[in-house]
Coordinates of C-alpha atoms (C1' of nucleotides) in Angstrom, one line a residue:
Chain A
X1 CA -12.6 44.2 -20.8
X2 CA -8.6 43.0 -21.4
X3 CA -8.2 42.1 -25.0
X4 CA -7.0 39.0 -25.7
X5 CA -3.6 38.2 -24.8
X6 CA -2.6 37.6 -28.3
X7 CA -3.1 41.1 -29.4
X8 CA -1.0 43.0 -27.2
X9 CA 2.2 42.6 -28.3
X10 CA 4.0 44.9 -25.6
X11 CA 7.7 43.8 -25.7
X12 CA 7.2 44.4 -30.0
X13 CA 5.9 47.8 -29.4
X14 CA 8.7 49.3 -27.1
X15 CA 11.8 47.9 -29.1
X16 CA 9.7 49.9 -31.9
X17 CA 10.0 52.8 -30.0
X18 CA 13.7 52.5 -30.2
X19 CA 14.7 51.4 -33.4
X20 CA 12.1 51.1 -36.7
X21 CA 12.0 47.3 -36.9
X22 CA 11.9 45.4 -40.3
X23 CA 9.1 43.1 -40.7
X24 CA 11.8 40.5 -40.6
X25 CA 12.8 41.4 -36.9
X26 CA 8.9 41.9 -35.8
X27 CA 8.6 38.3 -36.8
X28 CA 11.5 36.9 -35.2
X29 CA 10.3 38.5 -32.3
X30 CA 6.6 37.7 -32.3
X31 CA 7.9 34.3 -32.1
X32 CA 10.0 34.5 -29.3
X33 CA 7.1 35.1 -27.1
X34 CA 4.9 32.7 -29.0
X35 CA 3.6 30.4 -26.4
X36 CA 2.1 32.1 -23.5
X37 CA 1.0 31.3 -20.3
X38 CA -1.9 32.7 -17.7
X39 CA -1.1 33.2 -14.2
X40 CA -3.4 34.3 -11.6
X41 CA -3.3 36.8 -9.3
X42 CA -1.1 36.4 -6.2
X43 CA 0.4 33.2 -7.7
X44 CA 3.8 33.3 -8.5
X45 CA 5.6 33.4 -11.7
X46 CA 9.3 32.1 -10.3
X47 CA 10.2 30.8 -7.0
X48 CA 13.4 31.2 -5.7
X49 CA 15.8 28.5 -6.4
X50 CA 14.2 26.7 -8.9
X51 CA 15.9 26.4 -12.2
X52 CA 14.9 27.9 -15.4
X53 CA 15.8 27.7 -18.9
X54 CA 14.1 30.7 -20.0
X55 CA 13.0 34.5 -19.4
X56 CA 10.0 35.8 -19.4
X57 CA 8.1 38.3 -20.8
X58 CA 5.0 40.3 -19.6
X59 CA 2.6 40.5 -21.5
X60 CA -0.1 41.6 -19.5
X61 CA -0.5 42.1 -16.0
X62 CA 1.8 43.6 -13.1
X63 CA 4.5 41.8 -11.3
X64 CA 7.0 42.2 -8.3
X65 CA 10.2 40.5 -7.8
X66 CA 11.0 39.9 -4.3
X67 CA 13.3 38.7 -1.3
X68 CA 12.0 37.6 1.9
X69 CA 14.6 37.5 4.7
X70 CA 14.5 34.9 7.1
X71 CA 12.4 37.2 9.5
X72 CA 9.7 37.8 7.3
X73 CA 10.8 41.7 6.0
X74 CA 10.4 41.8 2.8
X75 CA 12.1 43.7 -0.3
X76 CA 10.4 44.1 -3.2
X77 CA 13.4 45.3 -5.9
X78 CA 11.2 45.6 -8.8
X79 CA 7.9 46.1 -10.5
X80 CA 7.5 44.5 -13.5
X81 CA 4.3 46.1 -16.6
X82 CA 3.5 44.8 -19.7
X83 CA 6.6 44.5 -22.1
X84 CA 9.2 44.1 -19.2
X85 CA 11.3 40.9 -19.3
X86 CA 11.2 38.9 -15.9
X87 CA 13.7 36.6 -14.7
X88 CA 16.6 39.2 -15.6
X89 CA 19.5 38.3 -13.5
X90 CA 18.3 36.2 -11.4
X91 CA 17.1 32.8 -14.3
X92 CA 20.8 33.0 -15.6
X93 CA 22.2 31.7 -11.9
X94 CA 21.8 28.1 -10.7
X95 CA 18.4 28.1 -8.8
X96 CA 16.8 31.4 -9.4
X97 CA 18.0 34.4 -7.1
X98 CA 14.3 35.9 -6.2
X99 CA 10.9 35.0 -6.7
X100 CA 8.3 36.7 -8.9
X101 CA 4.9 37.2 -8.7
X102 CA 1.4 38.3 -10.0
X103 CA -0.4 41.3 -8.6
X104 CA -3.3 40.7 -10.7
X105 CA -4.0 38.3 -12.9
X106 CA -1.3 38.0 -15.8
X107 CA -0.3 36.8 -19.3
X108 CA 3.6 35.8 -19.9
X109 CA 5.6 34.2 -22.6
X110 CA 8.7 32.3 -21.8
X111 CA 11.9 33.0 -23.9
X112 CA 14.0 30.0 -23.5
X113 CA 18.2 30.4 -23.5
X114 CA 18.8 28.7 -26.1
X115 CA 16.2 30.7 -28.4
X116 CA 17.0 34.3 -27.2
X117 CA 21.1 33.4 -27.3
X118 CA 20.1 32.4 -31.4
X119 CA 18.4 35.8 -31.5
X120 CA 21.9 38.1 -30.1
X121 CA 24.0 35.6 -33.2
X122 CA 21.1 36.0 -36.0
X123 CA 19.9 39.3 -35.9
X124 CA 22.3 42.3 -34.1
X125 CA 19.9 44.7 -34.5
X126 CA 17.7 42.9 -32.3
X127 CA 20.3 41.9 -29.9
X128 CA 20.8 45.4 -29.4
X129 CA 17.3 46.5 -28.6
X130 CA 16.7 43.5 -26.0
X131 CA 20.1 44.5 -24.3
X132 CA 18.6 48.0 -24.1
X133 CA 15.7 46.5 -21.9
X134 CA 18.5 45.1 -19.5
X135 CA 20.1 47.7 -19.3
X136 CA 17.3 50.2 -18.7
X137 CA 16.4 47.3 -16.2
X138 CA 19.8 47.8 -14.3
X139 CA 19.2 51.3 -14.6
X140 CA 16.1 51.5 -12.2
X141 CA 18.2 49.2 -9.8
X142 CA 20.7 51.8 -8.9
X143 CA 18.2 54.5 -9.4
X144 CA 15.9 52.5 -6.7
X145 CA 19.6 52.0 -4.8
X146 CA 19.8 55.4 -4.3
X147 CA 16.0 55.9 -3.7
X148 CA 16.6 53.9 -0.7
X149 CA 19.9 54.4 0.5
X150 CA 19.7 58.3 0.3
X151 CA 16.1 59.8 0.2
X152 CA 13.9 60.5 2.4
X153 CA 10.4 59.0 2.7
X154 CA 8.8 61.9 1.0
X155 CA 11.7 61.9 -1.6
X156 CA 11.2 58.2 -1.8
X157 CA 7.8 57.9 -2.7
X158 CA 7.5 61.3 -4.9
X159 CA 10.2 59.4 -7.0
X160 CA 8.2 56.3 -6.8
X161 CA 5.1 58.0 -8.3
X162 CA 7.0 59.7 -11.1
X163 CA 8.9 56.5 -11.7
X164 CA 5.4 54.7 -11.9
X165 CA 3.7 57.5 -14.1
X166 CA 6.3 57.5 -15.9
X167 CA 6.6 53.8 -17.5
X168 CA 2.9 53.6 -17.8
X169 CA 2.9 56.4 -19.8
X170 CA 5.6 54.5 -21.8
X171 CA 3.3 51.4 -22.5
X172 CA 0.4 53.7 -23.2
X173 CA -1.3 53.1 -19.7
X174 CA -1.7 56.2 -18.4
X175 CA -1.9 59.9 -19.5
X176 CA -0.2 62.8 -19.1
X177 CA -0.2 63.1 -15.1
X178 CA -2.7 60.3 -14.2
X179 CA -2.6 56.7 -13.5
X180 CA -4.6 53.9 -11.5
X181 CA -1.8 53.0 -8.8
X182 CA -1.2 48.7 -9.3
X183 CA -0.1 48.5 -5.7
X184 CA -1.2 48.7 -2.2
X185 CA 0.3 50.7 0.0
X186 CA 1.8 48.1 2.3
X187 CA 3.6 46.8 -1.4
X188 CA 4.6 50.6 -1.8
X189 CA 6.1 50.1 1.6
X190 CA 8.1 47.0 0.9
X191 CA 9.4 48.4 -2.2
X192 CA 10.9 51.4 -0.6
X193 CA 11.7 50.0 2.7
X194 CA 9.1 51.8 4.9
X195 CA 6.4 50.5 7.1
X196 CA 2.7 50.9 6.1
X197 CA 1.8 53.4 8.2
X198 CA 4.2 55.8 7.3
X199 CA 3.9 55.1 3.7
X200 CA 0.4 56.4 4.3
X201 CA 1.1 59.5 6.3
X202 CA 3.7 60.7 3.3
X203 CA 1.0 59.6 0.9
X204 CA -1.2 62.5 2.9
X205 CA 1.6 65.0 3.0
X206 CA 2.0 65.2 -0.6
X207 CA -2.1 65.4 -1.1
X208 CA -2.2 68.0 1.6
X209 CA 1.1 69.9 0.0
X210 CA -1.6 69.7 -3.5
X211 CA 1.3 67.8 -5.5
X212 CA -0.7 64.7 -5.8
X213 CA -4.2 63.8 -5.5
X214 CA -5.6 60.5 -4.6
X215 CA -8.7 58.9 -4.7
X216 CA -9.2 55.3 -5.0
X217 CA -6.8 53.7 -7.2
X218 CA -6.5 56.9 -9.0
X219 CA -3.3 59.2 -8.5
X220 CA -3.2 62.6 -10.1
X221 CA 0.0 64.1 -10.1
X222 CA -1.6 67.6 -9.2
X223 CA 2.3 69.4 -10.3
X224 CA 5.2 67.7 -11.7
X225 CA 7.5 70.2 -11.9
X226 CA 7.7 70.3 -8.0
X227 CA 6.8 66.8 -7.3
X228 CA 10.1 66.2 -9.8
X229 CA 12.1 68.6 -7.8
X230 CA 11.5 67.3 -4.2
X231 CA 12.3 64.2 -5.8
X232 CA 15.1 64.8 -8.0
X233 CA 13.7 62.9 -10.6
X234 CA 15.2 62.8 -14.3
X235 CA 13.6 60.5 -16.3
X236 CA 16.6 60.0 -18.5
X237 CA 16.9 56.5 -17.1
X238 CA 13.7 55.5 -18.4
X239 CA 13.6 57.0 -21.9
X240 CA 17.1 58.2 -24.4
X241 CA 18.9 55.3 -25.4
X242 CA 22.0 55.0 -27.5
X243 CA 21.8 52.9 -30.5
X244 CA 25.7 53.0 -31.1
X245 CA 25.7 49.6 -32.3
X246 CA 22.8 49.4 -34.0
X247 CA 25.0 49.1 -37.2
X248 CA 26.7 46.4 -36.8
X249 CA 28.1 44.3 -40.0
X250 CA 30.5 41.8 -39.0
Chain B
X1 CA 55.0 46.0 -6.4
X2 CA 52.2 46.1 -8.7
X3 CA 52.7 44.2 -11.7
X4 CA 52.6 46.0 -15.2
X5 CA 49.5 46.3 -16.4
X6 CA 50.1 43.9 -19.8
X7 CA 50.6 41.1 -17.6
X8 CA 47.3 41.5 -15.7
X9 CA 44.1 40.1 -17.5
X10 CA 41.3 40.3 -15.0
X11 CA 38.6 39.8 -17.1
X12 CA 39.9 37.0 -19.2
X13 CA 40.3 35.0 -16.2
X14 CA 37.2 35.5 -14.6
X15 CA 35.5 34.7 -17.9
X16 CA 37.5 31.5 -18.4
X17 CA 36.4 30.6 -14.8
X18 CA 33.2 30.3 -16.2
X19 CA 33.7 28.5 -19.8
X20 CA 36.6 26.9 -20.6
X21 CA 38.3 29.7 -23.7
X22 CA 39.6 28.4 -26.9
X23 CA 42.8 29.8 -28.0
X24 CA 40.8 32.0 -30.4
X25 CA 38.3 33.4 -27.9
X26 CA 41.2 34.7 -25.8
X27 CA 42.5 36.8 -28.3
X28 CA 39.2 38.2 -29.7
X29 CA 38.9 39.1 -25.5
X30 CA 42.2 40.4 -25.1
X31 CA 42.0 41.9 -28.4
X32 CA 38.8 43.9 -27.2
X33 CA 41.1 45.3 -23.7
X34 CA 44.2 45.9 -26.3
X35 CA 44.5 49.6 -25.2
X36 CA 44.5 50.8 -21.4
X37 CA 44.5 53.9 -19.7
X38 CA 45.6 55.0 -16.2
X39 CA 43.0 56.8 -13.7
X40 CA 44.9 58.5 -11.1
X41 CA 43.4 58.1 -7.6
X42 CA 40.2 60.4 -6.7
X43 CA 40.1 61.1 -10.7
X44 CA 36.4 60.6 -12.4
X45 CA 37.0 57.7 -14.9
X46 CA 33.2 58.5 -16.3
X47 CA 31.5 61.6 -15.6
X48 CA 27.5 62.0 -15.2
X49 CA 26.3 63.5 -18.3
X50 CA 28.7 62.5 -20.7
X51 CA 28.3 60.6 -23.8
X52 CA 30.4 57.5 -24.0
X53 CA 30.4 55.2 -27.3
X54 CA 32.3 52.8 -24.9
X55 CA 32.2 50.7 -21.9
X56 CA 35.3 50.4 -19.8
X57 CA 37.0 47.0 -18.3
X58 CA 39.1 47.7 -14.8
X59 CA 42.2 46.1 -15.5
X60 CA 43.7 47.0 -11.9
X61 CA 42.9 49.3 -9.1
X62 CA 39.3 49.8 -7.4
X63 CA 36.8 52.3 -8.3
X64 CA 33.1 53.5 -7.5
X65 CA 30.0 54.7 -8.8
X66 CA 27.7 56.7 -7.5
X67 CA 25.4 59.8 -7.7
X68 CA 25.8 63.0 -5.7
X69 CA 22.0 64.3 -4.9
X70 CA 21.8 68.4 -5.6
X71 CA 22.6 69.0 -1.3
X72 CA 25.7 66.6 -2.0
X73 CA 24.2 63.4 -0.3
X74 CA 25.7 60.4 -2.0
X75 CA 24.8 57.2 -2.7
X76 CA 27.5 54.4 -4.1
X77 CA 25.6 52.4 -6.3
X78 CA 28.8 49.9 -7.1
X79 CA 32.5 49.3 -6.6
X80 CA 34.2 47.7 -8.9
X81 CA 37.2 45.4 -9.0
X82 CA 39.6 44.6 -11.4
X83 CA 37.8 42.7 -14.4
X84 CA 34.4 44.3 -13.9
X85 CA 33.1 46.0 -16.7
X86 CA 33.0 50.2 -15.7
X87 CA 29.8 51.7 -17.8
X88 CA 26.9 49.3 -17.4
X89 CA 24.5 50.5 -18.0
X90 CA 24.6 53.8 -17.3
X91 CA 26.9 54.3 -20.6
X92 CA 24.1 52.9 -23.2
X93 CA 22.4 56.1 -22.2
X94 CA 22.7 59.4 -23.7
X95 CA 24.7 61.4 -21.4
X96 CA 25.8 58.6 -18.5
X97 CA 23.6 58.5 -15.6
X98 CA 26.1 57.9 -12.9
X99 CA 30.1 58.9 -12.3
X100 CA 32.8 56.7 -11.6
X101 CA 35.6 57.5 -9.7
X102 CA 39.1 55.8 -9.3
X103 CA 39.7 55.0 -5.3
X104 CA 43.4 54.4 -5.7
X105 CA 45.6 54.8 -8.9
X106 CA 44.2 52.3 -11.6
X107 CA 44.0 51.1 -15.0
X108 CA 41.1 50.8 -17.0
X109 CA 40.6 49.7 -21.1
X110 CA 37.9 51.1 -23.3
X111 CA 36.2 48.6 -24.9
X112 CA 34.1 50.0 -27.8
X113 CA 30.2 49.5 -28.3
X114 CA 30.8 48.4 -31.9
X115 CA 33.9 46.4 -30.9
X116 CA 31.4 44.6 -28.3
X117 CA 28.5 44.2 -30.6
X118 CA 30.6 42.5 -33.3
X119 CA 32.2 40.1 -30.5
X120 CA 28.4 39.7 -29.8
X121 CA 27.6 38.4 -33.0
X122 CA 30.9 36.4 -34.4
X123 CA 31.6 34.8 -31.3
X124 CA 28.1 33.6 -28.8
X125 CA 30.0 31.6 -26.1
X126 CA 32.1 34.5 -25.2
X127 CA 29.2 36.7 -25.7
X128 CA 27.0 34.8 -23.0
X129 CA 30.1 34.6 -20.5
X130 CA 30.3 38.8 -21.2
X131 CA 26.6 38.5 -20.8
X132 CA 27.2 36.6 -17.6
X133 CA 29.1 39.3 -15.9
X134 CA 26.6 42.0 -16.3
X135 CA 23.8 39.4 -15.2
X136 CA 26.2 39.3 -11.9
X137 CA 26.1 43.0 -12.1
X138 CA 22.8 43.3 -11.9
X139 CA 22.2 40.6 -9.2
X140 CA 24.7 43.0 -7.1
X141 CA 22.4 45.6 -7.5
X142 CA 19.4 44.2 -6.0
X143 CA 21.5 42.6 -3.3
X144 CA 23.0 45.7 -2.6
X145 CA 18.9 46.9 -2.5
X146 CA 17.5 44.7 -0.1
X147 CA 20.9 45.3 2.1
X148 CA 20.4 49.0 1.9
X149 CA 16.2 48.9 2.2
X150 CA 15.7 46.4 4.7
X151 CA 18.6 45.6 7.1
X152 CA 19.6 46.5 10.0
X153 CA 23.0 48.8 10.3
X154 CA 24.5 45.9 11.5
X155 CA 23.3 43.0 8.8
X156 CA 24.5 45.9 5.7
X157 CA 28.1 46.1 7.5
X158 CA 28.3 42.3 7.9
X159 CA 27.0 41.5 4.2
X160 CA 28.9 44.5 2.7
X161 CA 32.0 42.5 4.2
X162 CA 31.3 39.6 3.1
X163 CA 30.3 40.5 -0.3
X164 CA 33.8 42.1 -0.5
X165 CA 35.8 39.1 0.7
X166 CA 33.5 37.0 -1.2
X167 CA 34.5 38.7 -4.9
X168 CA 38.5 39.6 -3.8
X169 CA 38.9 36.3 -3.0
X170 CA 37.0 35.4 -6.5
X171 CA 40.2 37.5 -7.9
X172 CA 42.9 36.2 -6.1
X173 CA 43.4 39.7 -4.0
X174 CA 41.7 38.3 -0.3
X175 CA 42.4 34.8 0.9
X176 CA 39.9 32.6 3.0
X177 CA 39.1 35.1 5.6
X178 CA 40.9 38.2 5.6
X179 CA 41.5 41.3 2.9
X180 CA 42.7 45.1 2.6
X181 CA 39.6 46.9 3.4
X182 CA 40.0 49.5 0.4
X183 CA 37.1 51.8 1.4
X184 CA 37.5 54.1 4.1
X185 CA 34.7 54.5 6.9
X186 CA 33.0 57.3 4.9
X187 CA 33.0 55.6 1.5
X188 CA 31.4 52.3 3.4
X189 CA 28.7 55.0 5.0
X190 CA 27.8 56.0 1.7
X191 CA 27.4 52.7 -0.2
X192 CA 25.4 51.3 3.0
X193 CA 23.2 54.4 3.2
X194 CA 24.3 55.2 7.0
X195 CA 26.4 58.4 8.7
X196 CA 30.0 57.5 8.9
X197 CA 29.7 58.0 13.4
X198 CA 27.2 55.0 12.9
X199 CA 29.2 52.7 10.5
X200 CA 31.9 53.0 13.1
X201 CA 30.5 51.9 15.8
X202 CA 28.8 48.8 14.0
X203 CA 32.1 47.7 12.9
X204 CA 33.2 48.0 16.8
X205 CA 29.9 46.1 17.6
X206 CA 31.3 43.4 15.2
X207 CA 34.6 43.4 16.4
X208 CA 33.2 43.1 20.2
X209 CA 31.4 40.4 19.3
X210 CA 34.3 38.5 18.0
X211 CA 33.0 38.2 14.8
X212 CA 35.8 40.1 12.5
X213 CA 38.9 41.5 13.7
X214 CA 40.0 45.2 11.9
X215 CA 43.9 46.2 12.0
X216 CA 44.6 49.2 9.9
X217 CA 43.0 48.0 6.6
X218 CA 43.3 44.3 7.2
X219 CA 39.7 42.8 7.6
X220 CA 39.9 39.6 9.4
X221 CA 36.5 37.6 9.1
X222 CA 37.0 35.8 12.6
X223 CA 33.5 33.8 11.9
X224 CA 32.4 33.6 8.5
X225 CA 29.7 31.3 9.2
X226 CA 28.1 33.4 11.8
X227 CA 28.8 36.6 10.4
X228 CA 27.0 34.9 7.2
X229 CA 23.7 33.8 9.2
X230 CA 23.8 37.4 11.0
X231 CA 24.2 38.8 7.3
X232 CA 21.5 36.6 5.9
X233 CA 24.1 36.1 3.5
X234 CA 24.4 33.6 0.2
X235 CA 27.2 33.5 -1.9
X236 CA 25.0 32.0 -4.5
X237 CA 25.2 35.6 -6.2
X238 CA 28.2 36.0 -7.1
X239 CA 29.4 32.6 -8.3
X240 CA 27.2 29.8 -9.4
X241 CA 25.8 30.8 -13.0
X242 CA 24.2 28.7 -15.9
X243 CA 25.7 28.7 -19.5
X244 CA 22.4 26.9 -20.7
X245 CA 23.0 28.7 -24.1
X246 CA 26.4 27.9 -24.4
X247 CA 26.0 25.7 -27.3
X248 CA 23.7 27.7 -29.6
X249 CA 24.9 26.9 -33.7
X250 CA 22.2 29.4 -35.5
Chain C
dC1 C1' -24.9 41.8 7.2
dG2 C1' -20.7 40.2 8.3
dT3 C1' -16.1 39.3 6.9
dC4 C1' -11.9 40.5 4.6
dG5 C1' -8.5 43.4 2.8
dC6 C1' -6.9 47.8 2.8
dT7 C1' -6.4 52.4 4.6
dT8 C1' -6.2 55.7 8.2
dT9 C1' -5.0 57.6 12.7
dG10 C1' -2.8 57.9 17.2
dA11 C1' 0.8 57.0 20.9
dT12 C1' 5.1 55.4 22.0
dC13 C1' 9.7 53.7 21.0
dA14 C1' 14.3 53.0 18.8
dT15 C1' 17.5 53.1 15.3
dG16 C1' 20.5 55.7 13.4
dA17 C1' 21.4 60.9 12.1
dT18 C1' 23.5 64.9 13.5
dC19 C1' 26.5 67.9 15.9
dA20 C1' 30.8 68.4 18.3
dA21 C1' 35.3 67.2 19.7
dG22 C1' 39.3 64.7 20.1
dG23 C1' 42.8 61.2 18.7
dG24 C1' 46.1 58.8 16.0
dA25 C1' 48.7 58.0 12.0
dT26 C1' 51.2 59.6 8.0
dG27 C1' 53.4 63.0 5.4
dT28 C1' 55.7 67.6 4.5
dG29 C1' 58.4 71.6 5.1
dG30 C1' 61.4 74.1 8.0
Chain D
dC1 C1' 64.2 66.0 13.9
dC2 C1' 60.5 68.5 15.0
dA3 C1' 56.1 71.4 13.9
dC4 C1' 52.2 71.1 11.8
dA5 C1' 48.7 69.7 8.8
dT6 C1' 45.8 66.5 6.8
dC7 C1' 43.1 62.5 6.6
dC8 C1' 40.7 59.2 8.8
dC9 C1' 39.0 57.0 12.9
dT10 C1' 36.7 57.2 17.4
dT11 C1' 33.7 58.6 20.9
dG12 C1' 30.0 61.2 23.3
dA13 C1' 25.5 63.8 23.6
dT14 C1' 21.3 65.0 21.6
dC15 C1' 17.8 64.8 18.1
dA16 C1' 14.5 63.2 14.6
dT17 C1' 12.9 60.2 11.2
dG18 C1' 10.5 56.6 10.7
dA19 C1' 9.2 51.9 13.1
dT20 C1' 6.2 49.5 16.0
dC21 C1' 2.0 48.6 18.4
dA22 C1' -2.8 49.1 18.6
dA23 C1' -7.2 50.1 17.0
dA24 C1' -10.7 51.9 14.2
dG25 C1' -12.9 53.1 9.6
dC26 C1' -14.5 51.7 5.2
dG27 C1' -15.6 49.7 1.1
dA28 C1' -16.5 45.7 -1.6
dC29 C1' -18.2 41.4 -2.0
dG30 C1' -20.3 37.1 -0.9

DNA sequence: CGTCGCTTTGATCATGATCAAGGGATGTGG
DNA sequence: CCACATCCCTTGATCATGATCAAAGCGACG
């Protein structure tokens, strides 16, 4: 049913999107992520506070990174799909600042230091494009920030569908205004700092309002003009990239 | 009182905190800040929507980001401090995502993209230390998320203060315990996600409890060590940090 | 057919928002 | 030197969003 992990080349495909690659730079970065590793669902993929010489990349599966406070609440601060590096901040600190894991089971490649640092002195070009991925990464951060700190639940998780709808359609996994939803609701609650239950009861609001339907795994965004303005969603963050750099001679 | 701006250099300090700087390396760096601007208080120093070909460093003064929903909640993503990059990464997109606002008259240095690119490729150490700080950045960001997404009114206030002592003391501007709180109430209610009634009594609660001690601005941290276990606080974000690539020769 | 994981629903509770009004400081013009 | 205005802090009363607690429904799967 999943192709084999050495076909999808994820991470290749959306620095194509942003700049036309030379066969050179596909190269280099096919072996980057040469070695790979399987990890099951619900297994993790970093623990906090161990140390790491490398990043990761996705190259199949869904994760979460994740804090757990001393009480048991939990933050999830990001979801990670194919193509997504993991391990961006928090590898680059003694002992690893969160812990990652699998929501199903996964494929990922690790990029050690040493090998991505060569890549920023060898190629620019490159450089440029796999900064772009951090700093689209930091860009869902704040945008999540404000999700949090300044929406309310509907708000929150209308923006969380788009947001979701919207990167899968970016990797090619789902369509226009469909998607099959990689998370439970209680990891939709943890994500946006809600409980289950009313996680669930805003889930029915916005079926009941007709802005989404939901059946199964499936989620139909029903109208996304409106579900974009109760959410105040602009995809910008997501998509248009400057390549101001990208010609760099030095 | 202040000093003149030539004779501050934030950023090269903080950076040669982290790696020990040749001679040259200082130059390229100072050589990249080698033009500054002042930002009069409550002026925007970036502006949502605009195109930028830069990113900024804060020489001096203190300023914020943040994003004003369309019925004028706001969320502050960020503050930043003298010898934190202004920009990242909202400016690497067309038309920035977020504003930035001086909070008190300041002085900040435009630091091209193509001028940061080239340092990226001539010189690697000081590109992994650059690197470095917008790794911190980011862990900010998703400490600032689980803060804001899952703790209590009264964990946010005690982290948010001792995140703030934590980095002015980092800069020499706070010493072991005390600093100049330079938020007002409002500004703290509006990073922390709470109404600025509720952030005020919180601080009371802390200052009933013995555990900080407010005068005017002056922020006196009475119990750091309890404050930190209330706060579920570890420093571990904003210091400790691995240069694994540090010695790349590609 | 029973268990497990997830969703759904209801009832009650509490954290923190909102609304409303003062209370200092500091600064400015008369 | 005083009047007044502005900005920020403080406090109180009420309200509401969303948490918590509890339990049942419902597939899927072994």
């Amino acid at each position: 049913m999943t192709p084999p992990a050495s076909c999808a080349r994820p991470l290749t495909d959306k620095l194509a999107q942003l700049v036309a690659l030379t066969l050179d730079e596909i190269a280099v970065l096919e072996d980057l992520q040469s070695t790979t590793r399987i990890v099951r669902r619900n297994r993790e993929i970093l623990t906090e506070g161990k140390k790491y010489d490398a990043l990761f990349v996705l190259i199949e599966g869904v994760s979460i990174r994740y804090r757990i406070l001393h009480d048991g609440r939990r933050q999830i601060t990001n979801i990670s799909l194919p193509g997504d590096f993991i391990g961006f901040p928090s590898n680059f600190f003694e002992g690893a600042l969160y812990s990652v894991s699998a929501l199903v089971d996964s494929v990922v490649s690790p990029v050690p230091f040493a090998k991505l640092f060569g890549v920023f002195g060898s190629h620019p070009r490159l450089a440029a494009a796999i900064f772009w991925s951090f700093a689209c990464e930091a860009a869902m951060y704040a945008e999540h920030l404000i999700d949090v700190g300044r929406r309310s639940a509907l708000e929150r998780v209308a923006h969380f569908l788009l947001e979701l709808l919207t990167r899968l359609k970016n990797i090619g996994l789902a369509d226009d205004r469909s998607f099959r939803m990689p998370l439970t609701q209680e990891l939709i609650a943890d994500a946006l700092g809600l409980s289950v239950p009313h996680v669930n009861r805003t889930l029915r609001q916005l079926r009941d309002d007709q802005l989404v339907s939901i059946e199964r795994n499936m989620v139909i965004v029903m109208n996304v003009e409106e579900l974009a303005a109760l959410a105040d969603f602009k995809k910008s963050y997501l998509g248009q990239f400057r390549m101001p750099g990208l010609v760099v001679d030095n």
